[in-house]
């Protein structure tokens, strides 16, 4: 478990506090369409931190070939129809390279700089020359808020600034009367910060998939 991260609520939880049932009831929100439009048809994709397959399934349905990686067996048990590998991201070293390496869920915003470099080294190791590393990043620091629609509510509370530019917050998801809370620790990255860390592992920032810069494309340098 990453220091300071924990979770509560019904069902199984992974080591970092992520609730398996919450991931299972959370649908794709257009991420698959965005990714599909940014890559070639029938791409080979290494999906790092696939969870329960929330994005894996729609990308498979769009004709892409996916190797789905997660360290939590409780998550991988929900991923079917494709190859799965149980591994931490930083320790993964396959003898294959892929058209696309995909790392979503703001994993790039891990608070520990050394751990972030290990994640990026895994990305660089597995992307083929001419391929893309696609990263989803936080675009703003957390602030207390309540966000809701007709199906779910997200409460962001107990925001705390930590040494080294990190930040902690408690996220509470309420879906169909069930509630899951998770204490997370993240670090916002400026464009210069991200570009420097990419360069350290042999990658270069080549652009963004969205105007808000939440979705990053990197390539081998």
XYZ file of C-alpha atoms in Angstrom:
221
model
C 0.000 0.000 0.000
C 1.236 3.496 -0.751
C 1.752 5.427 2.447
C -1.340 7.360 3.502
C -3.770 5.593 1.167
C -6.649 3.482 2.457
C -10.248 2.704 1.602
C -13.569 1.771 3.185
C -16.914 0.534 1.905
C -18.597 -2.691 0.768
C -16.776 -5.512 -0.977
C -13.111 -6.293 -1.500
C -10.405 -3.617 -1.535
C -6.952 -3.720 -3.087
C -3.752 -2.911 -1.213
C -3.996 0.798 -2.040
C -7.606 0.991 -0.851
C -9.346 0.825 -4.244
C -12.813 -0.749 -4.016
C -13.336 -3.547 -6.540
C -17.131 -3.183 -6.579
C -16.899 0.565 -7.215
C -14.768 -0.056 -10.306
C -17.183 -2.735 -11.454
C -20.220 -0.414 -11.326
C -18.409 2.552 -12.884
C -18.963 2.664 -16.665
C -16.685 4.122 -19.299
C -17.246 7.845 -19.772
C -15.973 8.155 -23.334
C -12.366 7.246 -22.541
C -12.478 4.348 -25.014
C -13.697 6.661 -27.793
C -10.923 9.147 -27.043
C -8.221 6.465 -27.031
C -9.582 4.738 -30.139
C -9.540 8.009 -32.085
C -5.902 8.639 -31.101
C -4.434 5.285 -32.206
C -4.383 3.080 -35.286
C -7.099 0.468 -35.851
C -6.302 -2.924 -34.336
C -3.455 -1.603 -32.182
C -1.657 -3.795 -29.693
C -2.144 -2.187 -26.270
C -0.442 -2.830 -22.949
C -2.915 -1.528 -20.377
C -1.182 -0.816 -17.066
C -3.488 -0.783 -14.046
C -6.510 -2.180 -15.874
C -8.645 -2.616 -12.744
C -11.799 -4.596 -13.461
C -11.590 -3.936 -17.205
C -13.782 -0.845 -17.316
C -11.901 0.425 -20.393
C -10.452 -2.911 -21.470
C -13.821 -4.270 -22.575
C -14.852 -1.379 -24.842
C -11.381 -1.196 -26.396
C -11.541 -4.915 -27.154
C -14.957 -4.377 -28.711
C -13.372 -1.747 -30.954
C -10.938 -4.327 -32.302
C -7.771 -3.585 -30.366
C -5.540 -6.328 -28.951
C -4.902 -5.867 -25.246
C -2.663 -7.280 -22.566
C -4.259 -6.166 -19.290
C -2.026 -5.752 -16.221
C -2.984 -5.246 -12.588
C -1.423 -6.253 -9.295
C -4.766 -7.083 -7.647
C -6.199 -10.550 -8.329
C -9.586 -9.261 -7.138
C -9.557 -6.792 -10.040
C -8.207 -9.186 -12.680
C -10.905 -11.737 -11.852
C -13.366 -9.442 -13.649
C -11.279 -9.109 -16.836
C -12.160 -11.693 -19.464
C -11.650 -12.198 -23.180
C -8.023 -11.144 -23.309
C -4.599 -11.903 -21.830
C -4.145 -10.750 -18.242
C -0.969 -10.463 -16.194
C -0.795 -10.041 -12.438
C 2.110 -7.713 -11.663
C 2.951 -4.380 -10.137
C 3.570 -1.844 -12.875
C 7.064 -0.911 -11.747
C 8.233 -4.555 -11.761
C 6.717 -5.553 -15.097
C 9.263 -6.472 -17.766
C 7.903 -8.403 -20.749
C 9.953 -9.412 -23.785
C 7.366 -7.727 -26.018
C 6.754 -4.208 -27.249
C 3.391 -2.686 -28.061
C 1.914 -0.075 -30.373
C 0.403 1.631 -27.347
C 1.183 1.617 -23.631
C -1.814 2.939 -21.709
C -1.625 4.126 -18.087
C -4.836 5.753 -16.857
C -6.503 6.536 -13.527
C -3.998 9.301 -12.695
C -1.335 6.742 -11.771
C 1.226 9.191 -13.140
C 0.334 11.470 -10.222
C 1.741 9.149 -7.582
C 3.290 11.386 -4.920
C 6.662 9.641 -4.752
C 8.975 10.924 -7.498
C 11.115 7.774 -7.532
C 8.047 5.561 -7.891
C 6.788 7.716 -10.761
C 10.082 7.204 -12.580
C 9.753 3.439 -12.120
C 6.274 3.541 -13.666
C 7.546 5.583 -16.596
C 10.479 3.214 -17.130
C 7.977 0.392 -17.509
C 6.112 2.451 -20.108
C 9.304 3.206 -22.026
C 10.448 -0.426 -21.891
C 7.275 -1.727 -23.523
C 6.443 0.800 -26.244
C 7.739 0.045 -29.724
C 9.657 2.652 -31.763
C 7.034 4.820 -33.399
C 4.421 3.816 -30.823
C 2.684 5.909 -28.198
C 2.520 6.058 -24.429
C -0.860 7.468 -23.381
C -1.130 8.862 -19.851
C -4.070 10.307 -17.938
C -3.005 13.009 -15.490
C -4.593 15.319 -12.946
C -4.984 18.820 -14.352
C -5.700 20.625 -11.080
C -5.126 20.172 -7.388
C -8.010 18.870 -5.293
C -10.350 21.272 -3.525
C -13.305 20.408 -1.277
C -16.340 19.841 -3.504
C -19.513 17.860 -4.057
C -20.098 16.658 -7.621
C -23.231 14.760 -8.490
C -25.552 13.662 -11.257
C -28.652 11.500 -11.334
C -26.654 8.305 -10.832
C -23.827 9.097 -8.437
C -22.222 11.587 -6.092
C -18.544 12.347 -5.449
C -17.533 14.188 -2.288
C -13.979 15.552 -2.038
C -13.093 16.393 1.572
C -10.283 16.600 4.137
C -7.867 18.108 1.633
C -4.382 18.394 3.127
C -1.207 19.891 1.696
C 1.841 17.711 2.337
C 5.599 18.308 2.163
C 7.228 18.116 -1.247
C 4.211 19.385 -3.155
C 2.033 16.337 -2.485
C -1.594 16.551 -1.473
C -3.962 14.226 0.368
C -7.732 14.121 0.037
C -10.614 11.811 0.889
C -12.836 10.863 -2.054
C -16.254 9.430 -1.253
C -18.269 7.848 -4.074
C -21.982 7.227 -3.488
C -23.718 4.997 -6.048
C -27.233 3.587 -5.638
C -27.154 4.194 -1.903
C -23.769 2.493 -1.405
C -20.746 4.486 -0.319
C -16.997 3.974 -0.796
C -14.335 6.284 0.628
C -10.649 6.339 -0.210
C -7.846 8.474 1.188
C -5.477 9.265 -1.673
C -2.104 10.989 -1.898
C -1.149 12.551 -5.220
C 1.182 15.138 -6.718
C 0.224 17.588 -9.456
C 2.820 17.844 -12.222
C 3.543 20.945 -14.259
C 4.266 20.453 -17.946
C 7.968 21.061 -17.271
C 7.963 18.514 -14.426
C 6.335 15.879 -16.610
C 8.578 16.570 -19.606
C 11.694 16.290 -17.422
C 10.632 12.959 -15.936
C 9.701 11.579 -19.344
C 13.125 12.600 -20.659
C 14.833 10.823 -17.776
C 13.446 7.479 -18.963
C 13.975 8.070 -22.683
C 10.527 9.417 -23.571
C 9.457 12.773 -24.963
C 6.208 14.636 -24.595
C 4.725 14.760 -28.087
C 1.297 16.278 -27.462
C -2.099 16.096 -25.797
C -5.284 14.307 -26.758
C -7.555 16.882 -25.104
C -7.454 20.685 -24.801
C -7.377 20.483 -21.000
C -4.139 18.416 -21.220
C -5.521 15.625 -19.073
C -4.539 13.081 -21.727
C -0.843 13.045 -22.638
C 0.918 11.382 -25.564
C 4.601 10.501 -25.231
C 6.999 8.685 -27.562
C 10.478 7.231 -27.452
C 13.023 9.991 -27.833
